Amino acid sequence: MASQVRLQRNIAFLAIALFLIKIVAWWWTKSVAVFTDAMESTVNVATGLIGWYSIWLASKPRDRNHPYGHGKAEFISSAVEGTLIIIAGIAIIYEAVESLHHPGRVTALDWGLALLAFTALVNYAAGTYAIQRGIKAKSAALQAGGRHLRTDTYSTVGIIAGLFLMRLTGWLWLDAVVAIIFAVIILVTGYRVMRKSLAGIMDEADLALLEELIAYLQEHRRQQWTDLHNLRMIQYGNVLHLDGHLTLPWYYNVREAHNEIESLDHLIRLKFGDAIELFVHVDGCESFSCRICALESCPVRQHPFVHQIPWDAENVLRNQKHGSQPV
């Protein structure tokens, strides 16, 4: 987690440096499109600093008042970031519309475009690295910051293309039109960041991750794991909290059942890393379980084995024992 804090700190400092460069480019060119890029960079600065604080807060260990840790601070910072992106987009559209009514002369375009091209390259490299680290560490703040840096890159490239076209044609109104187009892109980005952060705050299930987990468990399933149901997943920062019900042979003693849970926990950690908290309720099998139980050495089988029910999202997420209905 300390490496994530350092990375987010470096992203914040980088955002400040690139913002200053874009301000210089805007001062030289007097272009509203370049102003668009500079305005988005103000968001980068604010969200970089907020993300730095949120990841630092999320790294604090759980305490008496926060038994699940402080990881949700990352989702809150992402929500603030999305809000700031939307505000920037609205401000840019306002300035662009004003420029359409009162177009000004764009100056020193060569130097301005060179500075913008430099910031685009730096942003893309930093954003790609932040996304990769965020995915690996399951950090919502790092991923949101990285996506925003990448989007900033695309916006900058589009603005450079539009200004270059304006230079070739002499159409000054292209400056404002380019700004409006990329302001809309900024608004869409802000909405997506906001949507993802609110999903985390509201504990929305990550169905793609759940399906990946269920398929993995089915592939490595033990004979004695009769069924797995009522599986749920919540993410707090970089920690995934899993809970569910696992049906085992009813005659297992406490130690045997504990060993099976430990095996399940070890299996999940092999795939998804150690940032996992697993809480499993053990259910004893019932007579209807015999028909779906593949345990060949069962000494108390009451009914012949018919077929094993494959685990999938539909039956594992449901709060119902498998085999409780006729097969």
mmCIF file of C-alpha atoms in Angstrom:
data_model
loop_
_atom_site.group_PDB
_atom_site.id
_atom_site.type_symbol
_atom_site.label_atom_id
_atom_site.label_comp_id
_atom_site.label_asym_id
_atom_site.label_seq_id
_atom_site.Cartn_x
_atom_site.Cartn_y
_atom_site.Cartn_z
ATOM 1 C CA MET A 1 0.000 0.000 0.000
ATOM 2 C CA ALA A 2 2.914 2.360 0.685
ATOM 3 C CA SER A 3 3.956 2.076 -2.974
ATOM 4 C CA GLN A 4 0.427 3.077 -4.036
ATOM 5 C CA VAL A 5 0.601 6.167 -1.805
ATOM 6 C CA ARG A 6 3.949 7.144 -3.363
ATOM 7 C CA LEU A 7 2.616 6.599 -6.872
ATOM 8 C CA GLN A 8 -0.458 8.739 -6.238
ATOM 9 C CA ARG A 9 1.760 11.433 -4.702
ATOM 10 C CA ASN A 10 3.937 11.442 -7.823
ATOM 11 C CA ILE A 11 0.817 11.644 -10.015
ATOM 12 C CA ALA A 12 -0.325 14.700 -8.041
ATOM 13 C CA PHE A 13 3.043 16.438 -8.480
ATOM 14 C CA LEU A 14 3.087 15.524 -12.177
ATOM 15 C CA ALA A 15 -0.403 16.988 -12.607
ATOM 16 C CA ILE A 16 0.770 20.280 -11.104
ATOM 17 C CA ALA A 17 3.773 20.437 -13.461
ATOM 18 C CA LEU A 18 1.693 19.651 -16.572
ATOM 19 C CA PHE A 19 -0.952 22.176 -15.547
ATOM 20 C CA LEU A 20 1.688 24.915 -15.394
ATOM 21 C CA ILE A 21 2.968 23.923 -18.842
ATOM 22 C CA LYS A 22 -0.544 24.116 -20.301
ATOM 23 C CA ILE A 23 -1.110 27.502 -18.691
ATOM 24 C CA VAL A 24 2.008 28.748 -20.476
ATOM 25 C CA ALA A 25 0.690 27.265 -23.768
ATOM 26 C CA TRP A 26 -2.665 29.011 -23.268
ATOM 27 C CA TRP A 27 -0.954 32.323 -22.429
ATOM 28 C CA TRP A 28 1.043 32.090 -25.643
ATOM 29 C CA THR A 29 -1.784 31.012 -27.945
ATOM 30 C CA LYS A 30 -4.888 32.680 -26.423
ATOM 31 C CA SER A 31 -6.765 29.610 -27.721
ATOM 32 C CA VAL A 32 -10.016 28.548 -26.038
ATOM 33 C CA ALA A 33 -9.242 24.962 -27.054
ATOM 34 C CA VAL A 34 -5.928 25.127 -25.195
ATOM 35 C CA PHE A 35 -7.869 26.683 -22.306
ATOM 36 C CA THR A 36 -10.018 23.540 -22.411
ATOM 37 C CA ASP A 37 -6.944 21.404 -21.889
ATOM 38 C CA ALA A 38 -5.679 23.629 -19.080
ATOM 39 C CA MET A 39 -9.051 23.532 -17.331
ATOM 40 C CA GLU A 40 -9.065 19.752 -17.403
ATOM 41 C CA SER A 41 -5.595 19.806 -15.884
ATOM 42 C CA THR A 42 -6.901 21.799 -12.930
ATOM 43 C CA VAL A 43 -9.118 18.802 -12.295
ATOM 44 C CA ASN A 44 -6.065 16.556 -12.564
ATOM 45 C CA VAL A 45 -4.356 18.607 -9.866
ATOM 46 C CA ALA A 46 -7.331 18.573 -7.512
ATOM 47 C CA THR A 47 -8.112 14.890 -7.982
ATOM 48 C CA GLY A 48 -4.447 13.948 -7.771
ATOM 49 C CA LEU A 49 -4.220 15.553 -4.354
ATOM 50 C CA ILE A 50 -7.550 14.090 -3.240
ATOM 51 C CA GLY A 51 -6.560 10.661 -4.527
ATOM 52 C CA TRP A 52 -3.260 10.897 -2.664
ATOM 53 C CA TYR A 53 -5.091 11.591 0.583
ATOM 54 C CA SER A 54 -7.728 8.899 -0.008
ATOM 55 C CA ILE A 55 -5.174 6.162 -0.731
ATOM 56 C CA TRP A 56 -3.206 7.199 2.349
ATOM 57 C CA LEU A 57 -6.417 7.007 4.388
ATOM 58 C CA ALA A 58 -7.386 3.669 2.823
ATOM 59 C CA SER A 59 -3.980 2.260 3.783
ATOM 60 C CA LYS A 60 -4.642 2.794 7.486
ATOM 61 C CA PRO A 61 -5.359 -0.444 9.354
ATOM 62 C CA ARG A 62 -8.864 -1.214 10.543
ATOM 63 C CA ASP A 63 -9.763 0.043 13.966
ATOM 64 C CA ARG A 64 -12.610 -0.174 16.441
ATOM 65 C CA ASN A 65 -14.703 2.412 14.598
ATOM 66 C CA HIS A 66 -13.887 1.046 11.121
ATOM 67 C CA PRO A 67 -13.917 -2.760 11.407
ATOM 68 C CA TYR A 68 -13.783 -3.140 7.605
ATOM 69 C CA GLY A 69 -10.945 -0.657 7.225
ATOM 70 C CA HIS A 70 -10.908 2.731 5.483
ATOM 71 C CA GLY A 71 -10.911 1.515 1.889
ATOM 72 C CA LYS A 72 -14.160 3.214 0.877
ATOM 73 C CA ALA A 73 -12.366 6.553 1.071
ATOM 74 C CA GLU A 74 -11.104 5.712 -2.427
ATOM 75 C CA PHE A 75 -14.656 5.553 -3.790
ATOM 76 C CA ILE A 76 -15.462 8.902 -2.190
ATOM 77 C CA SER A 77 -12.397 10.495 -3.798
ATOM 78 C CA SER A 78 -13.449 9.039 -7.159
ATOM 79 C CA ALA A 79 -16.900 10.599 -6.704
ATOM 80 C CA VAL A 80 -15.301 13.990 -6.020
ATOM 81 C CA GLU A 81 -13.114 13.524 -9.091
ATOM 82 C CA GLY A 82 -16.137 12.757 -11.274
ATOM 83 C CA THR A 83 -17.919 15.859 -9.956
ATOM 84 C CA LEU A 84 -14.929 18.083 -10.698
ATOM 85 C CA ILE A 85 -14.600 16.656 -14.212
ATOM 86 C CA ILE A 86 -18.266 17.453 -14.925
ATOM 87 C CA ILE A 87 -17.876 21.002 -13.572
ATOM 88 C CA ALA A 88 -14.806 21.528 -15.776
ATOM 89 C CA GLY A 89 -16.705 20.277 -18.827
ATOM 90 C CA ILE A 90 -19.555 22.721 -18.208
ATOM 91 C CA ALA A 91 -17.126 25.630 -17.710
ATOM 92 C CA ILE A 92 -15.333 24.783 -20.948
ATOM 93 C CA ILE A 93 -18.581 24.694 -22.946
ATOM 94 C CA TYR A 94 -19.498 28.113 -21.542
ATOM 95 C CA GLU A 95 -16.153 29.616 -22.567
ATOM 96 C CA ALA A 96 -16.339 27.974 -26.003
ATOM 97 C CA VAL A 97 -19.809 29.366 -26.707
ATOM 98 C CA GLU A 98 -18.596 32.817 -25.679
ATOM 99 C CA SER A 99 -15.663 32.418 -28.071
ATOM 100 C CA LEU A 100 -18.013 31.523 -30.931
ATOM 101 C CA HIS A 101 -19.776 34.848 -30.477
ATOM 102 C CA HIS A 102 -16.546 36.805 -30.014
ATOM 103 C CA PRO A 103 -13.743 34.916 -31.798
ATOM 104 C CA GLY A 104 -10.210 36.116 -31.013
ATOM 105 C CA ARG A 105 -6.893 35.761 -32.767
ATOM 106 C CA VAL A 106 -4.824 32.682 -31.929
ATOM 107 C CA THR A 107 -1.079 33.371 -31.657
ATOM 108 C CA ALA A 108 2.217 31.458 -31.215
ATOM 109 C CA LEU A 109 0.517 28.254 -32.298
ATOM 110 C CA ASP A 110 3.724 26.336 -33.077
ATOM 111 C CA TRP A 111 5.114 26.611 -29.555
ATOM 112 C CA GLY A 112 1.722 26.001 -28.022
ATOM 113 C CA LEU A 113 1.164 22.800 -29.987
ATOM 114 C CA ALA A 114 4.652 21.560 -29.118
ATOM 115 C CA LEU A 115 3.979 22.024 -25.409
ATOM 116 C CA LEU A 116 0.617 20.273 -25.679
ATOM 117 C CA ALA A 117 2.195 17.340 -27.537
ATOM 118 C CA PHE A 118 4.759 16.956 -24.749
ATOM 119 C CA THR A 119 2.068 16.917 -22.050
ATOM 120 C CA ALA A 120 0.064 14.328 -24.039
ATOM 121 C CA LEU A 121 2.992 11.904 -24.143
ATOM 122 C CA VAL A 122 3.697 12.292 -20.427
ATOM 123 C CA ASN A 123 0.010 11.919 -19.498
ATOM 124 C CA TYR A 124 -0.434 8.771 -21.565
ATOM 125 C CA ALA A 125 2.604 7.075 -20.050
ATOM 126 C CA ALA A 126 1.637 8.041 -16.496
ATOM 127 C CA GLY A 127 -2.021 7.073 -17.009
ATOM 128 C CA THR A 128 -1.171 3.650 -18.440
ATOM 129 C CA TYR A 129 1.170 2.925 -15.547
ATOM 130 C CA ALA A 130 -1.397 4.072 -12.958
ATOM 131 C CA ILE A 131 -4.138 1.883 -14.484
ATOM 132 C CA GLN A 132 -1.880 -1.179 -14.504
ATOM 133 C CA ARG A 133 -0.882 -0.619 -10.890
ATOM 134 C CA GLY A 134 -4.486 0.098 -9.910
ATOM 135 C CA ILE A 135 -5.778 -3.125 -11.488
ATOM 136 C CA LYS A 136 -3.035 -5.147 -9.822
ATOM 137 C CA ALA A 137 -3.676 -3.559 -6.426
ATOM 138 C CA LYS A 138 -7.485 -3.371 -6.915
ATOM 139 C CA SER A 139 -7.335 0.356 -6.174
ATOM 140 C CA ALA A 140 -10.350 2.334 -7.451
ATOM 141 C CA ALA A 141 -8.564 5.668 -6.922
ATOM 142 C CA LEU A 142 -5.496 4.690 -8.955
ATOM 143 C CA GLN A 143 -7.621 3.273 -11.775
ATOM 144 C CA ALA A 144 -9.853 6.370 -11.865
ATOM 145 C CA GLY A 145 -6.832 8.667 -11.868
ATOM 146 C CA GLY A 146 -5.134 6.649 -14.598
ATOM 147 C CA ARG A 147 -8.229 6.639 -16.810
ATOM 148 C CA HIS A 148 -8.551 10.380 -16.374
ATOM 149 C CA LEU A 149 -4.917 10.912 -17.400
ATOM 150 C CA ARG A 150 -5.452 8.747 -20.478
ATOM 151 C CA THR A 151 -8.618 10.648 -21.386
ATOM 152 C CA ASP A 152 -6.702 13.883 -20.943
ATOM 153 C CA THR A 153 -4.200 12.532 -23.487
ATOM 154 C CA TYR A 154 -6.898 11.784 -26.056
ATOM 155 C CA SER A 155 -8.413 15.228 -25.529
ATOM 156 C CA THR A 156 -5.038 16.885 -26.007
ATOM 157 C CA VAL A 157 -4.366 14.959 -29.225
ATOM 158 C CA GLY A 158 -7.781 15.925 -30.584
ATOM 159 C CA ILE A 159 -7.227 19.553 -29.662
ATOM 160 C CA ILE A 160 -3.836 19.536 -31.396
ATOM 161 C CA ALA A 161 -5.444 18.083 -34.536
ATOM 162 C CA GLY A 162 -8.220 20.684 -34.481
ATOM 163 C CA LEU A 163 -5.837 23.595 -34.003
ATOM 164 C CA PHE A 164 -3.576 22.310 -36.757
ATOM 165 C CA LEU A 165 -6.588 22.183 -39.083
ATOM 166 C CA MET A 166 -7.531 25.714 -38.037
ATOM 167 C CA ARG A 167 -4.016 26.853 -38.905
ATOM 168 C CA LEU A 168 -4.283 25.312 -42.383
ATOM 169 C CA THR A 169 -7.745 26.704 -43.145
ATOM 170 C CA GLY A 170 -7.731 29.971 -41.224
ATOM 171 C CA TRP A 171 -11.173 29.193 -39.768
ATOM 172 C CA LEU A 172 -10.983 30.758 -36.304
ATOM 173 C CA TRP A 173 -14.342 29.291 -35.257
ATOM 174 C CA LEU A 174 -12.737 25.826 -35.270
ATOM 175 C CA ASP A 175 -11.013 26.764 -32.012
ATOM 176 C CA ALA A 176 -14.346 26.975 -30.162
ATOM 177 C CA VAL A 177 -15.878 23.981 -31.950
ATOM 178 C CA VAL A 178 -12.938 21.755 -30.980
ATOM 179 C CA ALA A 179 -13.279 22.938 -27.377
ATOM 180 C CA ILE A 180 -17.006 22.062 -27.310
ATOM 181 C CA ILE A 181 -16.429 18.593 -28.803
ATOM 182 C CA PHE A 182 -13.851 17.684 -26.189
ATOM 183 C CA ALA A 183 -15.834 19.273 -23.391
ATOM 184 C CA VAL A 184 -18.584 16.757 -24.200
ATOM 185 C CA ILE A 185 -16.002 13.952 -24.020
ATOM 186 C CA ILE A 186 -14.909 15.304 -20.645
ATOM 187 C CA LEU A 187 -18.518 15.265 -19.416
ATOM 188 C CA VAL A 188 -18.929 11.624 -20.471
ATOM 189 C CA THR A 189 -15.708 10.731 -18.661
ATOM 190 C CA GLY A 190 -16.918 12.496 -15.530
ATOM 191 C CA TYR A 191 -20.183 10.565 -15.634
ATOM 192 C CA ARG A 192 -18.362 7.231 -15.965
ATOM 193 C CA VAL A 193 -16.022 7.988 -13.070
ATOM 194 C CA MET A 194 -18.994 9.095 -10.955
ATOM 195 C CA ARG A 195 -20.974 5.977 -11.892
ATOM 196 C CA LYS A 196 -18.140 3.632 -10.897
ATOM 197 C CA SER A 197 -17.497 5.384 -7.600
ATOM 198 C CA LEU A 198 -21.182 5.371 -6.631
ATOM 199 C CA ALA A 199 -21.351 1.673 -7.499
ATOM 200 C CA GLY A 200 -18.527 1.063 -5.016
ATOM 201 C CA ILE A 201 -20.132 3.189 -2.318
ATOM 202 C CA MET A 202 -23.439 1.330 -2.801
ATOM 203 C CA ASP A 203 -21.680 -2.078 -2.718
ATOM 204 C CA GLU A 204 -22.797 -2.919 -6.247
ATOM 205 C CA ALA A 205 -21.710 -6.419 -7.221
ATOM 206 C CA ASP A 206 -18.897 -6.789 -9.717
ATOM 207 C CA LEU A 207 -20.595 -9.494 -11.780
ATOM 208 C CA ALA A 208 -17.651 -9.988 -14.139
ATOM 209 C CA LEU A 209 -15.308 -10.649 -11.205
ATOM 210 C CA LEU A 210 -17.866 -12.923 -9.530
ATOM 211 C CA GLU A 211 -18.306 -14.960 -12.702
ATOM 212 C CA GLU A 212 -14.525 -15.295 -13.037
ATOM 213 C CA LEU A 213 -14.290 -16.479 -9.424
ATOM 214 C CA ILE A 214 -17.144 -18.971 -9.767
ATOM 215 C CA ALA A 215 -15.717 -20.451 -12.972
ATOM 216 C CA TYR A 216 -12.322 -20.802 -11.277
ATOM 217 C CA LEU A 217 -13.834 -22.573 -8.247
ATOM 218 C CA GLN A 218 -15.828 -24.910 -10.466
ATOM 219 C CA GLU A 219 -12.667 -25.825 -12.341
ATOM 220 C CA HIS A 220 -10.837 -26.708 -9.094
ATOM 221 C CA ARG A 221 -13.827 -28.079 -7.197
ATOM 222 C CA ARG A 222 -13.351 -30.938 -4.724
ATOM 223 C CA GLN A 223 -15.692 -33.934 -4.621
ATOM 224 C CA GLN A 224 -16.785 -33.162 -1.072
ATOM 225 C CA TRP A 225 -17.810 -29.595 -1.934
ATOM 226 C CA THR A 226 -21.409 -30.513 -2.650
ATOM 227 C CA ASP A 227 -22.616 -26.992 -3.328
ATOM 228 C CA LEU A 228 -21.709 -23.349 -2.901
ATOM 229 C CA HIS A 229 -24.500 -20.818 -2.618
ATOM 230 C CA ASN A 230 -25.378 -17.311 -1.359
ATOM 231 C CA LEU A 231 -21.936 -16.088 -2.456
ATOM 232 C CA ARG A 232 -21.440 -12.339 -2.060
ATOM 233 C CA MET A 233 -18.537 -9.982 -2.651
ATOM 234 C CA ILE A 234 -17.819 -6.455 -1.410
ATOM 235 C CA GLN A 235 -14.699 -4.419 -2.102
ATOM 236 C CA TYR A 236 -13.239 -2.005 0.452
ATOM 237 C CA GLY A 237 -10.231 -0.311 -1.095
ATOM 238 C CA ASN A 238 -7.930 -3.067 -2.326
ATOM 239 C CA VAL A 239 -9.477 -5.744 -0.095
ATOM 240 C CA LEU A 240 -12.171 -8.116 -1.373
ATOM 241 C CA HIS A 241 -14.583 -9.438 1.245
ATOM 242 C CA LEU A 242 -16.235 -12.712 0.290
ATOM 243 C CA ASP A 243 -18.886 -14.623 2.157
ATOM 244 C CA GLY A 244 -20.990 -17.616 1.234
ATOM 245 C CA HIS A 245 -22.356 -21.021 2.220
ATOM 246 C CA LEU A 246 -20.488 -24.244 1.452
ATOM 247 C CA THR A 247 -22.254 -27.599 1.781
ATOM 248 C CA LEU A 248 -20.063 -30.411 3.123
ATOM 249 C CA PRO A 249 -20.815 -33.987 4.274
ATOM 250 C CA TRP A 250 -22.858 -33.730 7.452
ATOM 251 C CA TYR A 251 -20.656 -36.158 9.373
ATOM 252 C CA TYR A 252 -17.471 -34.026 9.118
ATOM 253 C CA ASN A 253 -16.183 -32.907 12.494
ATOM 254 C CA VAL A 254 -15.163 -29.310 13.215
ATOM 255 C CA ARG A 255 -11.517 -29.856 12.287
ATOM 256 C CA GLU A 256 -12.363 -31.534 8.985
ATOM 257 C CA ALA A 257 -14.792 -28.762 8.039
ATOM 258 C CA HIS A 258 -12.193 -26.143 9.006
ATOM 259 C CA ASN A 259 -9.606 -27.819 6.774
ATOM 260 C CA GLU A 260 -11.988 -27.636 3.817
ATOM 261 C CA ILE A 261 -12.553 -23.916 4.399
ATOM 262 C CA GLU A 262 -8.794 -23.411 4.606
ATOM 263 C CA SER A 263 -8.400 -25.230 1.296
ATOM 264 C CA LEU A 264 -11.039 -23.021 -0.288
ATOM 265 C CA ASP A 265 -9.366 -19.895 1.087
ATOM 266 C CA HIS A 266 -5.952 -21.009 -0.201
ATOM 267 C CA LEU A 267 -7.407 -21.764 -3.631
ATOM 268 C CA ILE A 268 -8.935 -18.278 -3.925
ATOM 269 C CA ARG A 269 -5.735 -16.573 -2.794
ATOM 270 C CA LEU A 270 -3.725 -18.418 -5.437
ATOM 271 C CA LYS A 271 -5.873 -16.754 -8.083
ATOM 272 C CA PHE A 272 -6.740 -13.351 -6.615
ATOM 273 C CA GLY A 273 -3.888 -12.587 -4.202
ATOM 274 C CA ASP A 274 -3.760 -12.140 -0.451
ATOM 275 C CA ALA A 275 -6.020 -9.055 -0.270
ATOM 276 C CA ILE A 276 -8.972 -11.355 0.445
ATOM 277 C CA GLU A 277 -11.195 -11.821 3.483
ATOM 278 C CA LEU A 278 -13.255 -15.002 3.311
ATOM 279 C CA PHE A 279 -16.167 -15.809 5.613
ATOM 280 C CA VAL A 280 -17.832 -19.147 4.884
ATOM 281 C CA HIS A 281 -20.826 -20.691 6.644
ATOM 282 C CA VAL A 282 -20.729 -24.488 6.538
ATOM 283 C CA ASP A 283 -23.959 -26.360 5.775
ATOM 284 C CA GLY A 284 -24.285 -30.073 6.338
ATOM 285 C CA CYS A 285 -25.609 -32.076 3.390
ATOM 286 C CA GLU A 286 -29.149 -33.466 3.485
ATOM 287 C CA SER A 287 -30.746 -36.508 1.943
ATOM 288 C CA PHE A 288 -31.588 -34.679 -1.308
ATOM 289 C CA SER A 289 -27.885 -33.785 -1.634
ATOM 290 C CA CYS A 290 -26.970 -37.418 -2.369
ATOM 291 C CA ARG A 291 -28.168 -37.182 -5.961
ATOM 292 C CA ILE A 292 -25.771 -34.303 -6.728
ATOM 293 C CA CYS A 293 -22.852 -35.348 -4.477
ATOM 294 C CA ALA A 294 -19.869 -36.743 -6.403
ATOM 295 C CA LEU A 295 -18.046 -37.991 -3.280
ATOM 296 C CA GLU A 296 -17.302 -41.613 -4.154
ATOM 297 C CA SER A 297 -16.215 -42.661 -0.662
ATOM 298 C CA CYS A 298 -19.312 -41.442 1.197
ATOM 299 C CA PRO A 299 -20.101 -44.055 3.896
ATOM 300 C CA VAL A 300 -23.671 -42.876 4.565
ATOM 301 C CA ARG A 301 -25.071 -42.343 1.072
ATOM 302 C CA GLN A 302 -28.870 -42.701 1.025
ATOM 303 C CA HIS A 303 -29.569 -42.179 -2.674
ATOM 304 C CA PRO A 304 -27.554 -42.979 -5.802
ATOM 305 C CA PHE A 305 -25.526 -40.219 -7.421
ATOM 306 C CA VAL A 306 -27.283 -38.802 -10.514
ATOM 307 C CA HIS A 307 -25.190 -35.810 -11.632
ATOM 308 C CA GLN A 308 -23.226 -32.937 -10.174
ATOM 309 C CA ILE A 309 -24.704 -29.465 -10.595
ATOM 310 C CA PRO A 310 -22.046 -27.217 -12.195
ATOM 311 C CA TRP A 311 -21.513 -23.956 -10.353
ATOM 312 C CA ASP A 312 -22.459 -20.811 -12.240
ATOM 313 C CA ALA A 313 -23.539 -17.283 -11.365
ATOM 314 C CA GLU A 314 -27.210 -18.209 -11.402
ATOM 315 C CA ASN A 315 -27.078 -20.974 -8.776
ATOM 316 C CA VAL A 316 -24.100 -19.844 -6.679
ATOM 317 C CA LEU A 317 -25.442 -16.345 -6.039
ATOM 318 C CA ARG A 318 -28.877 -17.640 -5.104
ATOM 319 C CA ASN A 319 -29.580 -18.220 -1.400
ATOM 320 C CA GLN A 320 -30.766 -21.799 -1.865
ATOM 321 C CA LYS A 321 -29.108 -25.170 -1.388
ATOM 322 C CA HIS A 322 -28.451 -27.006 -4.624
ATOM 323 C CA GLY A 323 -30.489 -30.112 -5.068
ATOM 324 C CA SER A 324 -33.300 -28.935 -2.804
ATOM 325 C CA GLN A 325 -35.557 -29.143 -5.844
ATOM 326 C CA PRO A 326 -36.068 -32.386 -7.798
ATOM 327 C CA VAL A 327 -33.253 -33.078 -10.274
#
